[in-house]
Coordinates of C-alpha atoms in Angstrom, one line a residue:
X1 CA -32.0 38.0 47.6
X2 CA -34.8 38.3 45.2
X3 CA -32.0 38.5 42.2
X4 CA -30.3 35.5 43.7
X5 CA -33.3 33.5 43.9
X6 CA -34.3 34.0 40.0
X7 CA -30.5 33.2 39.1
X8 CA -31.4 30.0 41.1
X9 CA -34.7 29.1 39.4
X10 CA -33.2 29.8 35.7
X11 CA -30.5 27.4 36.5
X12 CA -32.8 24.9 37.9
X13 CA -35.3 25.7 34.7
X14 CA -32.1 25.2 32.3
X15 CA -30.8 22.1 34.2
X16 CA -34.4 20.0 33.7
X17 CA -34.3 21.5 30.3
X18 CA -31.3 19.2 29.2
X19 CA -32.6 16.7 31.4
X20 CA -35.6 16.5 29.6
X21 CA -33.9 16.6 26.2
X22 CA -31.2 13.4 27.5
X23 CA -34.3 11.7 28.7
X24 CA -35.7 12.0 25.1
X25 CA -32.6 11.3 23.5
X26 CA -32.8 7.9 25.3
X27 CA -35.9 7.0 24.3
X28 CA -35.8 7.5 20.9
X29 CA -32.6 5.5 20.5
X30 CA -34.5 2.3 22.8
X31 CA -37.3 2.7 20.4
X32 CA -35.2 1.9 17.6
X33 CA -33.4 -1.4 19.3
X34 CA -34.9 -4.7 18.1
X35 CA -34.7 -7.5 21.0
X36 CA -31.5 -8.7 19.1
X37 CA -29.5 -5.2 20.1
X38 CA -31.1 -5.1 23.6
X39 CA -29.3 -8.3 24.2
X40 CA -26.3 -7.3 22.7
X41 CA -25.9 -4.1 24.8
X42 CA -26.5 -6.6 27.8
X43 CA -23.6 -8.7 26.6
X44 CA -21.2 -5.9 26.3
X45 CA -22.2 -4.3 29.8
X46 CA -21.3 -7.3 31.6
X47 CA -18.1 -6.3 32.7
X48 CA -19.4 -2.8 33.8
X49 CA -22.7 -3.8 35.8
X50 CA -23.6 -6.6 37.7
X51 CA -25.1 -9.6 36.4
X52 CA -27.6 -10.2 39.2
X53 CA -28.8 -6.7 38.1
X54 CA -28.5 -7.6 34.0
X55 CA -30.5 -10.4 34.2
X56 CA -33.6 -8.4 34.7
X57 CA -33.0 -6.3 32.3
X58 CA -35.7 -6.4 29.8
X59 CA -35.3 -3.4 27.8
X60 CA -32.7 -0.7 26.4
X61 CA -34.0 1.5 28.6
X62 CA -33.6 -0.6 31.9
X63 CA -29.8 -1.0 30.7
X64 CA -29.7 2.7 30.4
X65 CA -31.1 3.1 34.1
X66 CA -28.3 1.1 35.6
X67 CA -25.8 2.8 33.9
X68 CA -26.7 6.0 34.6
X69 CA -27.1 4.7 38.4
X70 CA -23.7 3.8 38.3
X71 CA -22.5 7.2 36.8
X72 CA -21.7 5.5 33.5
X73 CA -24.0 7.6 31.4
X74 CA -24.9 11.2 32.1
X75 CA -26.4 14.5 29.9
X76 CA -22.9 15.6 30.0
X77 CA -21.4 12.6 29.1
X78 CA -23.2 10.4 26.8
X79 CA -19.8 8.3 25.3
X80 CA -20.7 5.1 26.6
X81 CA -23.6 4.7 24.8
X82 CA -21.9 6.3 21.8
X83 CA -19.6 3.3 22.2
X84 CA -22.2 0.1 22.9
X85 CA -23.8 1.8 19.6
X86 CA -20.8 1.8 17.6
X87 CA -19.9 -1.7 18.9
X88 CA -22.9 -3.7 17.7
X89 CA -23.0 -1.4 14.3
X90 CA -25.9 0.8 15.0
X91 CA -24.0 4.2 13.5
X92 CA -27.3 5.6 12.6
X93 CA -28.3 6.3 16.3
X94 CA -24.9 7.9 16.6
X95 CA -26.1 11.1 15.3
X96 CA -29.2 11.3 18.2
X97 CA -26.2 11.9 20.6
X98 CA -23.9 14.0 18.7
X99 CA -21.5 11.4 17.3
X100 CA -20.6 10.1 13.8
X101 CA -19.0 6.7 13.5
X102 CA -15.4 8.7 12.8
X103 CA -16.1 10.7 16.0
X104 CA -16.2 7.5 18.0
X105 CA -13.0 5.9 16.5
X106 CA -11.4 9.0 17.1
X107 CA -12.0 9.1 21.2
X108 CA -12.1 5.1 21.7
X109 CA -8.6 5.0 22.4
X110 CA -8.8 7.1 25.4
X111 CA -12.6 7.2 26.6
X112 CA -13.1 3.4 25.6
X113 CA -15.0 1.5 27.9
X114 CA -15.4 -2.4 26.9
X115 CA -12.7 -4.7 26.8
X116 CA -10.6 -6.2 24.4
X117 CA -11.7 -9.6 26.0
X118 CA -15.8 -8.3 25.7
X119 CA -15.7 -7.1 22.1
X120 CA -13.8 -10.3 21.0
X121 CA -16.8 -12.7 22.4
X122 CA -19.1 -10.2 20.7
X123 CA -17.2 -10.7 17.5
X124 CA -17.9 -14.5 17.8
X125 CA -21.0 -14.2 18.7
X126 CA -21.9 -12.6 15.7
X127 CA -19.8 -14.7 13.4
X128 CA -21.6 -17.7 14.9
X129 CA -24.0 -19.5 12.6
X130 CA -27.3 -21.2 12.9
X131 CA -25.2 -24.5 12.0
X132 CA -21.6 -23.5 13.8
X133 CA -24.0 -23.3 16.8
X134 CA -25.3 -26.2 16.6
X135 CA -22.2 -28.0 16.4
X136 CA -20.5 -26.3 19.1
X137 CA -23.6 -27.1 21.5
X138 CA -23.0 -30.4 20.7
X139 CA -19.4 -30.1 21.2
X140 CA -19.5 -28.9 24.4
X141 CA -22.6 -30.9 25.7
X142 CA -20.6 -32.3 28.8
X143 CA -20.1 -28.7 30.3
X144 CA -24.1 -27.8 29.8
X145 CA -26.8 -28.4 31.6
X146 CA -28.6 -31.6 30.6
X147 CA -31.9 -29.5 30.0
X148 CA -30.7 -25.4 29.4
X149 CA -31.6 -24.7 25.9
X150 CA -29.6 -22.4 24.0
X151 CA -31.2 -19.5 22.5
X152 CA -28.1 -17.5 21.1
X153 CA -24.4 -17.6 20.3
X154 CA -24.8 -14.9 23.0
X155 CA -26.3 -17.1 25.8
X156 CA -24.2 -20.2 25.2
X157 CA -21.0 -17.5 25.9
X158 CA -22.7 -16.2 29.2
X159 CA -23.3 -19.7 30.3
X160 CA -19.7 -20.6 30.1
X161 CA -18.9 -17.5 31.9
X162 CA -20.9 -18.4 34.8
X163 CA -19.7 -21.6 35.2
X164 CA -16.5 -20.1 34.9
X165 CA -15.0 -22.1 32.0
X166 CA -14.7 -19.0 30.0
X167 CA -12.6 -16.1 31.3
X168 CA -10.5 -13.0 29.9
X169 CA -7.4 -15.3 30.9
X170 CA -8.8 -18.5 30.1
X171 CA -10.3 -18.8 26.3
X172 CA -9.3 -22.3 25.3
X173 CA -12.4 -24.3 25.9
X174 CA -13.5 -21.9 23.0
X175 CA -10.4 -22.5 20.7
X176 CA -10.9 -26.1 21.3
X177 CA -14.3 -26.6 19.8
X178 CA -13.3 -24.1 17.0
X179 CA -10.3 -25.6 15.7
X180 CA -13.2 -28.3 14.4
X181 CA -16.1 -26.0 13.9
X182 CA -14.5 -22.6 12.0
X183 CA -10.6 -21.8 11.3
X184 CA -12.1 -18.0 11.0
X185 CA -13.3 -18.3 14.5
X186 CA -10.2 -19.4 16.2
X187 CA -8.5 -16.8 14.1
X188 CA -10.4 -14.6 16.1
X189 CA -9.6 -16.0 19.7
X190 CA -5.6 -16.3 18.4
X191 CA -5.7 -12.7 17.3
X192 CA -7.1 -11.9 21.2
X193 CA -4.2 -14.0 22.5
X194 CA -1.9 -12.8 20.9
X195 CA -2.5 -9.0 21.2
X196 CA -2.8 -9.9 25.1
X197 CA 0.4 -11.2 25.5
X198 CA 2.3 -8.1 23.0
X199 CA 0.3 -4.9 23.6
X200 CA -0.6 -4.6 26.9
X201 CA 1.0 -3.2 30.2
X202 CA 4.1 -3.0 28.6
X203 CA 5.6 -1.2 31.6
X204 CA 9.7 -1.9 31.5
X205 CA 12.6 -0.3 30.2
X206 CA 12.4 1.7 26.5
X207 CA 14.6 -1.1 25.5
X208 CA 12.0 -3.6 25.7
X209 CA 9.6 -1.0 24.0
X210 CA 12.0 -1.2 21.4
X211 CA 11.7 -4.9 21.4
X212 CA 8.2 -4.9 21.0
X213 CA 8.0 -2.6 18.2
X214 CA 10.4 -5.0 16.6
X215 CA 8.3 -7.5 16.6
X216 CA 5.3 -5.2 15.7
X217 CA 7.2 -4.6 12.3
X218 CA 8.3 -8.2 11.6
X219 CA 4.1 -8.9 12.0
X220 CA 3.6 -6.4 9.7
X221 CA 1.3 -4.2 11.7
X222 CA 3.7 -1.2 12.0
X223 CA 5.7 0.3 9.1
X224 CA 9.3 -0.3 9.0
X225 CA 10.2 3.3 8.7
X226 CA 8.1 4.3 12.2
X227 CA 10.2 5.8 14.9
X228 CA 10.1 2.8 17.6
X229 CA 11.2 6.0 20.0
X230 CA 7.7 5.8 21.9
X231 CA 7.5 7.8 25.5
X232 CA 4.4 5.6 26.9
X233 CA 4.6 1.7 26.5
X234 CA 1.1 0.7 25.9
X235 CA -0.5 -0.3 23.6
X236 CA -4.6 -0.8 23.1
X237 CA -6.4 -2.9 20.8
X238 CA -8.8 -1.4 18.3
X239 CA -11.5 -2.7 16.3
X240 CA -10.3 -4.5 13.0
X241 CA -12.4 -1.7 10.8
X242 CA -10.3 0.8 12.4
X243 CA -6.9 2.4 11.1
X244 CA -3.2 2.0 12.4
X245 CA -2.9 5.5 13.8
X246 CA -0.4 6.9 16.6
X247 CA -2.2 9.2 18.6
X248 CA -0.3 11.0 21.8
X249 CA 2.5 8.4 20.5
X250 CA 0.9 5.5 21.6
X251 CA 0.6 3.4 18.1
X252 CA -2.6 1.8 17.5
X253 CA -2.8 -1.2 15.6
X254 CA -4.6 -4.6 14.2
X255 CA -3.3 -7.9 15.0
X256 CA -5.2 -9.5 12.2
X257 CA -2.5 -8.5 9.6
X258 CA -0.4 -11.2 10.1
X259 CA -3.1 -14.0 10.5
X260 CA -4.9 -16.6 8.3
X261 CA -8.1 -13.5 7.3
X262 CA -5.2 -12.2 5.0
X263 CA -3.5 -13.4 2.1
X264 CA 0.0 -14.3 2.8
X265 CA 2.3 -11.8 1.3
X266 CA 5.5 -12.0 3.2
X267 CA 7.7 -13.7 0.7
X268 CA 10.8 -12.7 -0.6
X269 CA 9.4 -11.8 -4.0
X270 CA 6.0 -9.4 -3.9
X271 CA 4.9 -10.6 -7.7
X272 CA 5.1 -9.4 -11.4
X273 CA 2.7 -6.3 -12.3
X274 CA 2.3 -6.2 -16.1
X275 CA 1.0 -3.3 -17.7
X276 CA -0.5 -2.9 -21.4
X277 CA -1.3 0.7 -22.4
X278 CA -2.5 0.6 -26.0
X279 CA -2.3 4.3 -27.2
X280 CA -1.9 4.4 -31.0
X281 CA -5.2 2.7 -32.8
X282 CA -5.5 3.6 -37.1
X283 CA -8.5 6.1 -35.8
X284 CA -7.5 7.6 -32.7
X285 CA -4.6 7.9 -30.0
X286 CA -5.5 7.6 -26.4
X287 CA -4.0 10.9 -24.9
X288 CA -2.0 11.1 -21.7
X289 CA -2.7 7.5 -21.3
X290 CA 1.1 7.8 -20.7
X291 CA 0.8 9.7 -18.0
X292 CA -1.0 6.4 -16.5
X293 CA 1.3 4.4 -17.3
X294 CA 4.1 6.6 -15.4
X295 CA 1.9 6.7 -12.2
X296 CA 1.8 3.0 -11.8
X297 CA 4.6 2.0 -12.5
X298 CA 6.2 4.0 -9.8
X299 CA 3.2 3.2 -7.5
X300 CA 3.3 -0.8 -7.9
X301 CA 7.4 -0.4 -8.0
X302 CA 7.5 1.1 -4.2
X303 CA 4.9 -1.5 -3.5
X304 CA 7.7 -4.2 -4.2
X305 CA 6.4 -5.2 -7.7
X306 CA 8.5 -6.5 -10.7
X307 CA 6.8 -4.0 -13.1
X308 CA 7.0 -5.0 -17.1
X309 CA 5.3 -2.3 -19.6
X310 CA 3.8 -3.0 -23.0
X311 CA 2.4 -0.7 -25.6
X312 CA 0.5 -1.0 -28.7
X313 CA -0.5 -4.1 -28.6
X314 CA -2.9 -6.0 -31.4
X315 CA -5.7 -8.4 -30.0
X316 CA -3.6 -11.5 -31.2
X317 CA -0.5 -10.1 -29.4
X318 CA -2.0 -9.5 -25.9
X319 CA -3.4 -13.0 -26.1
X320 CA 0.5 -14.1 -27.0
X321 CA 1.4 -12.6 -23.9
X322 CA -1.2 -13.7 -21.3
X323 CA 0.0 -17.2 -22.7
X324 CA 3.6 -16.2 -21.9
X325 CA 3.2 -15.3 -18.7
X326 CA 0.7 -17.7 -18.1
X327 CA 3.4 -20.3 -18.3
X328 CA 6.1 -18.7 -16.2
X329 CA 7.5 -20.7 -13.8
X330 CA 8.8 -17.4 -11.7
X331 CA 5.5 -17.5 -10.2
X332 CA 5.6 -20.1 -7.8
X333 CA 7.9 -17.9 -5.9
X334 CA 5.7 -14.8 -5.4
X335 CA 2.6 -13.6 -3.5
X336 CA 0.6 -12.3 -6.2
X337 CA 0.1 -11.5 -9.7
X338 CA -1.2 -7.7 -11.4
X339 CA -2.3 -6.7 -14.5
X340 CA -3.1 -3.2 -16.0
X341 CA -5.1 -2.9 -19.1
X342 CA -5.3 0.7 -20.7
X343 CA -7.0 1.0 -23.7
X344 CA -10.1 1.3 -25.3
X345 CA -13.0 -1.6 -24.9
X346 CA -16.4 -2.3 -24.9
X347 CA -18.8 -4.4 -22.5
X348 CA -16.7 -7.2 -21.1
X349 CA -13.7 -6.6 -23.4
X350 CA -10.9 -4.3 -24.5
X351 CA -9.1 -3.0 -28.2
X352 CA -6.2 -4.1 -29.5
X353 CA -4.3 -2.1 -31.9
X354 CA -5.5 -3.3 -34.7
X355 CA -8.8 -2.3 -33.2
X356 CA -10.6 -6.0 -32.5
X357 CA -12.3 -6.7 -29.1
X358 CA -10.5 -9.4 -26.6
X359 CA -12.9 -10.5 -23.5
X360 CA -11.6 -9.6 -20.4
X361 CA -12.8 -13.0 -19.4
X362 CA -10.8 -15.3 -21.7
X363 CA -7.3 -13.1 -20.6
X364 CA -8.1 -13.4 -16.6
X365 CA -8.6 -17.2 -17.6
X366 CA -5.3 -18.0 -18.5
X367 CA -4.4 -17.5 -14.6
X368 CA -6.7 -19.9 -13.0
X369 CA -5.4 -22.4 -10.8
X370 CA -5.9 -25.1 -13.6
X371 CA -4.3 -23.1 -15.8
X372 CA -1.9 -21.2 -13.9
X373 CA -0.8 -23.8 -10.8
X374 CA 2.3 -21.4 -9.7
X375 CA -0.9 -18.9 -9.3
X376 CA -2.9 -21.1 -7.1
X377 CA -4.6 -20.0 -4.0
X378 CA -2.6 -16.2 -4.7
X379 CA -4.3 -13.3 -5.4
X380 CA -4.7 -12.0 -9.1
X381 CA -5.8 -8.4 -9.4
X382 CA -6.6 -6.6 -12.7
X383 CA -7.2 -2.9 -12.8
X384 CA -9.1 -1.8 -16.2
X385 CA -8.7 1.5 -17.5
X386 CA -11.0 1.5 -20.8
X387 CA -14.8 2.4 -21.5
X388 CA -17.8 -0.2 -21.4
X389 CA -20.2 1.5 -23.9
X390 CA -20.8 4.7 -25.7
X391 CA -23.5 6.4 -23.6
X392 CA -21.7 9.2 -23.1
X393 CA -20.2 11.8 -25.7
X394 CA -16.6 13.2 -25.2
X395 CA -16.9 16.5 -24.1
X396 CA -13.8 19.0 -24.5
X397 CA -10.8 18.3 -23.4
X398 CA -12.0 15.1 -21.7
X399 CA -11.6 11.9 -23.9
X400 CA -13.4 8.6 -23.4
X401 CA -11.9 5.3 -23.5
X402 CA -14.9 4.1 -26.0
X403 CA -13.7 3.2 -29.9
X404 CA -15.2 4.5 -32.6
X405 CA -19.2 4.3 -33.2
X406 CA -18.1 2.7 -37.0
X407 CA -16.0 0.1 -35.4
X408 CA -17.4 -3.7 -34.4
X409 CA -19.3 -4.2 -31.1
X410 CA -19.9 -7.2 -29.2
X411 CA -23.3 -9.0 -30.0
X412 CA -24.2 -9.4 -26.8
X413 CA -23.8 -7.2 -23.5
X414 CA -21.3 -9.4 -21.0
X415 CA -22.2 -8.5 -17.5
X416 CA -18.6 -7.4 -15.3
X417 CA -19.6 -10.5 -12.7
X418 CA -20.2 -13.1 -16.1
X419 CA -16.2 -11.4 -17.1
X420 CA -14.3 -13.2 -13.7
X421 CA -13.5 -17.0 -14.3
X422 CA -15.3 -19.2 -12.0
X423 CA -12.8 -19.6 -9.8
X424 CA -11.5 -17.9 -6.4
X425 CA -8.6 -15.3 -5.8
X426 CA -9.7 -13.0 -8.6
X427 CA -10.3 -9.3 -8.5
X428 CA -11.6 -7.5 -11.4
X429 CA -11.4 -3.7 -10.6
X430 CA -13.1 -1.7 -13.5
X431 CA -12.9 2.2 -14.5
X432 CA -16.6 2.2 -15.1
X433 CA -20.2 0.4 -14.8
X434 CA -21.3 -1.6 -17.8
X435 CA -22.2 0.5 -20.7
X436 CA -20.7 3.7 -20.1
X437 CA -17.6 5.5 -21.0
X438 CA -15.0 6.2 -18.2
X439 CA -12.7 9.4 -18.5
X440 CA -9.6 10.2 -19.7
X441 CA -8.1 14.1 -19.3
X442 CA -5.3 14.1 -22.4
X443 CA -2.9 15.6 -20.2
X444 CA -3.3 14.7 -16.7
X445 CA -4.3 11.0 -17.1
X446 CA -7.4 9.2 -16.6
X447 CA -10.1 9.9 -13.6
X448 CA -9.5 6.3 -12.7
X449 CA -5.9 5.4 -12.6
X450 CA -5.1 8.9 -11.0
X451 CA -7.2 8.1 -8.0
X452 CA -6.5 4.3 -7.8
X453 CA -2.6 5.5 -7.8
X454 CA -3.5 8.3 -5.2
X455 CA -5.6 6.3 -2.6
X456 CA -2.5 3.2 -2.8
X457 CA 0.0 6.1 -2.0
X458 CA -2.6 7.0 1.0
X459 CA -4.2 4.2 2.0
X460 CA -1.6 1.1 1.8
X461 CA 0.6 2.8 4.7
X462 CA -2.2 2.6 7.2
X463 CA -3.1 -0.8 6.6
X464 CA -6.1 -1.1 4.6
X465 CA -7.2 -4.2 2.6
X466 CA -7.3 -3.4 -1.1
X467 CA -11.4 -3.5 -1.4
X468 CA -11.3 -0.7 1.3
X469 CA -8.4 1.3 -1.3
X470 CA -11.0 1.2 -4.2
X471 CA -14.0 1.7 -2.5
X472 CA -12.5 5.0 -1.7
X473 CA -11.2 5.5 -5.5
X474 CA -14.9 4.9 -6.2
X475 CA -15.6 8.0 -4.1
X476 CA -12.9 10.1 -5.4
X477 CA -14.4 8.9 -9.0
X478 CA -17.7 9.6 -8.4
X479 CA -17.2 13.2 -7.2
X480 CA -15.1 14.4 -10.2
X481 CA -16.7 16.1 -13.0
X482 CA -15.9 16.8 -16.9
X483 CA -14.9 20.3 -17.4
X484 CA -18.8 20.6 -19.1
X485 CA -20.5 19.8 -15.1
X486 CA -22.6 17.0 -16.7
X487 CA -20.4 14.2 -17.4
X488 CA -19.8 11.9 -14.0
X489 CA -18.3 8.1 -13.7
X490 CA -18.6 5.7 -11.3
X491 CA -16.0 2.7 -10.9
X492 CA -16.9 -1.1 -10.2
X493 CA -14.6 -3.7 -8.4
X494 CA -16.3 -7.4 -8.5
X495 CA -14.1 -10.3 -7.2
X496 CA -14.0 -14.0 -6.0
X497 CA -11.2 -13.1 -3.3
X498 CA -11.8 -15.4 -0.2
X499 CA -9.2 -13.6 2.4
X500 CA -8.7 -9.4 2.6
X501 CA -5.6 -8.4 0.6
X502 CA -2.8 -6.3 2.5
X503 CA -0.2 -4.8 0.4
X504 CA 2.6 -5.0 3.1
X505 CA 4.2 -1.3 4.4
X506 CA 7.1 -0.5 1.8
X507 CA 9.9 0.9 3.6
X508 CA 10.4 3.8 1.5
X509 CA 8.0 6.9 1.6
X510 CA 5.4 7.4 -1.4
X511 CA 6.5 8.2 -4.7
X512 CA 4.4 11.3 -4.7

C-alpha cells in the first residue's frame, strides 16, 4: 500500500510538473502579443468558441482559458495555438511550444482547426488599408449602425457577421464593395469561391474525381503528368505560402494560380529565352562557362521556352541584337521574354569581346513598353552571370567573372536598383552584390547558374513564384565555399514586377 501510494504521489508530482511548465509556456507567449494579435486570435476563434464568451475577452490569456475549457488546448496537445500563431505570422512563438513554421504546414492538413472561410476574412482584414477602409465604411454605410464607429478591418467584418450579412455561404456584400475599392481583394473572395465550389466534399464516383482533377490541371494548380487515380475525394485548402503537396493522396493545392495575383502565362507560346555567353576575351577565356550555357538551355527548353544561344559577342554586337529582338514582332504572341548574360562585367555592366563595358541598364531598356509594345504588361527576366567588382582574388581552381585589373572601369559605381528601367514587369536577377566578384568553377560551371538551374528543376513543379526560386538560389549561393574556405557570394534579385510569376508545370519530368 505504502509502495502504491508513492507511485501515486510521483505521478501526481510529475503531472503538476508539466502543468506548471504549459501554464508558463502560455504566459510567455501572451506576454509577447501586442493588442493587434489579441484581437486577431479572437477573430480566428470565432467559429470555435462562442461569441457571447469572446466578447469579454480582454487578453491572450482569457482566449487561452476558454479554449482550454472547451478541450481545445491541452499540455498534451498544444496544435491549436501552434496554428492561431502560424496564422497571424507570429513563427517566432512557434518554438515556445515545440513547433517551427515547416512543422505546422506539415500537420495543417490533418490537425487544422480554422476554416477556409475564417482565414480568408483574416486575409482581408489584413490586406485592408487605412484608406480601402475608409471607403468600404462608406460603401456600406446603409447596413451600419448610424453611430457604431469602426475601429478595424477586423470589427467592420464581425459586424456584418452579426447582422448576418456576411456568412461562409454568403460573401457577396463583400465582393460588391470590392470590385470598386481593390481588384486584389475580390481576387481574394473569388479565390474562396471558387475553391468552395471545386475542393470540397467531393464525395461521388472516382469518375467525377477524375473530373475534378481535370479541371485542377486545366487551372494550372496540378501538374499534367500527376496520377488523377486518387482513393479519397477531398480536397482542403491551404494557405497561399504553402506548397502543392499530396500527402496520404489527397493533393493539396492553391487556387490563386490561375487568378489575376499572377501573370498570365497560359498562351500557346511560353516566350523567347536568349542567351549570350561571352567566353573568349584577347586576355582571358571564361572556363566552363559552357557548361552554363548547356544547363539552361535544357532547363528554359522543358520550361516551354524558344531558346537562341549567342557566343562571343563584342559590346557593339550585343547592342545589335537587343535592337533586333527589340523589334520582333513574334512577341506579341507570348507570355514572357528571358535573357541570360554570361560574361565578365563590372558595377552595373557587362564585357563584350572586344573587352568594353555595356550597362545592364541601357540593354533591359530596349524592352520597355515604350520601346518594346509586343512586351507590354509581360514579364521580362534577366539572369546575370558576371562579377560587379574586384574585391575578391581568384583563388585556385575557382575563376571570377571580374576582367582584368589593366582593363577600363566605370567612373562611377551604378547601384543594381539605378540598373532596372523605370518601368514595371522587370526582374533583374544578379550572380552577385555590387562590387564583388561572383564564382565560376572551370569545369562544373558557375555557383550561380548551377543553383538557379537546380532550384527551377525543384521548385517550378510545386508551384512556386520565381522570387521564391531565387531566394532559395540565394541560399544555395550563400552556403558554398571556394575550395580555399574563405571565398563566399551572395546573389541579388531587384525587380519592378507588379504580379508573382508562375512558370506553368511542364509535362515532361526535369532534365536532370
Amino acid at each position: 500500500l505504502s509502495a502504491f501510494r508513492q507511485r501515486d504521489c510521483c505521478s501526481s508530482n510529475m503531472e503538476d510538473n508539466v502543468s506548471l511548465k504549459f501554464h508558463q509556456q502560455l504566459l510567455l507567449i501572451s506576454e509577447n502579443l501586442v493588442t493587434e494579435d489579441v484581437a486577431a486570435l479572437k477573430f480566428l476563434c470565432t467559429d470555435l468558441l462562442r461569441l457571447r464568451k469572446l466578447e469579454g475577452v480582454k487578453s491572450a490569456l482569457d482566449i487561452f482559458k476558454l479554449l482550454m475549457d472547451q478541450d481545445y488546448l491541452n499540455a498534451e496537445d498544444t496544435f491549436l495555438l501552434a496554428e492561431l500563431l502560424y496564422r497571424i505570422k507570429c513563427h517566432s512563438l512557434l518554438k515556445k511550444l515545440g513547433y517551427t513554421k515547416e512543422k505546422v504546414q506539415e500537420r495543417l492538413h490533418e490537425k487544422g482547426r480554422v476554416s477556409p472561410y475564417r482565414q480568408m476574412l483574416y486575409e482581408l482584414s489584413e490586406n485592408i488599408t487605412n484608406e480601402m477602409l475608409k471607403d468600404i465604411i462608406f460603401l456600406l454605410q446603409d447596413h451600419l449602425p448610424k453611430r457604431w464607429t469602426t475601429l478595424s478591418a477586423l470589427d467592420l467584418l464581425t459586424l456584418l457577421e452579426k447582422q448576418g450579412l456576411l456568412t461562409k455561404d454568403k460573401v457577396d456584400i463583400l465582393g460588391n464593395v470590392c470590385v470598386f475599392v481593390s481588384p486584389d481583394l475580390l481576387e481574394t473572395i473569388k479565390c474562396y469561391k471558387k475553391a468552395k465550389v471545386l475542393c470540397y466534399n467531393i464525395f461521388s464516383s472516382p469518375d467525377a474525381w477524375t473530373a475534378v482533377a481535370k479541371l485542377l490541371k486545366e487551372l494550372g494548380a496540378l501538374p499534367l503528368f500527376w496520377s488523377t487515380k486518387m482513393h479519397k475525394k477531398r480536397c482542403v485548402l491551404l494557405p497561399s505560402e504553402q506548397e502543392e503537396t499530396a500527402v496520404d493522396r489527397v493533393f493539396y493545392f492553391n487556387p490563386r494560380l490561375d487568378l489575376n495575383t499572377c501573370y498570365k502565362m497560359d498562351g500557346p507560346r511560353r516566350g523567347f529565352c536568349l542567351i549570350i555567353n561571352n567566353v573568349n576575351f584577347n586576355s582571358s577565356q571564361r572556363k566552363g562557362s559552357c557548361k552554363d550555357v548547356e544547363q539552361l538551355e535544357r532547363v528554359f527548353t522543358w520550361l516551354g521556352l524558344d531558346v537562341k544561344t549567342y557566343k562571343d559577342l563584342t559590346s557593339g554586337a550585343i547592342i545589335n541584337l537587343m535592337q533586333t529582338w527589340q523589334r520582333l514582332q513574334d512577341h506579341k504572341d507570348r507570355n514572357c521574354f528571358i535573357c541570360c548574360i554570361l560574361s565578365h562585367g563590372e558595377s552595373g555592366a557587362i564585357y563584350g569581346t572586344d573587352e568594353k563595358l555595356v550597362l545592364i541598364r541601357m540593354l533591359m531598356s530596349h524592352f520597355t513598353a515604350k520601346q518594346c509594345p509586343q512586351l507590354a504588361a509581360k514579364p521580362k527576366l534577366f539572369f546575370i552571370q558576371a562579377c560587379q567588382g574586384n574585391k575578391i582574388q581568384c583563388p585556385v581552381y575557382v575563376d571570377t567573372d571580374a576582367q582584368t585589373p589593366g582593363l577600363p572601369s566605370m567612373q562611377e559605381n551604378v547601384s543594381l536598383f539605378e540598373s532596372i528601367p523605370e518601368e514595371a514587369d522587370f526582374l533583374l536577377s544578379m550572380a552577385t552584390v555590387d562590387g564583388y566578384v561572383s564564382f565560376r568553377h572551370i569545369e562544373e560551371g558557375s555557383w550561380y547558374i548551377q543553383a538557379l538551374c537546380s532550384k527551377l528543376q525543384l521548385l517550378v513543379p510545386r508551384g512556386e513564384d520565381i522570387l521564391s526560386i531565387l531566394t532559395h538560389v540565394n541560399d544555395d549561393v550563400a552556403r558554398r565555399v571556394s575550395p580555399s574556405g574563405t571565398k563566399k557570394q551572395m546573389p541579388q534579385p531587384a525587380y519592378t514586377l507588379r504580379r508573382k510569376f508562375i512558370f506553368p508545370i511542364p509535362t515532361a519530368p526535369p532534365p536532370s
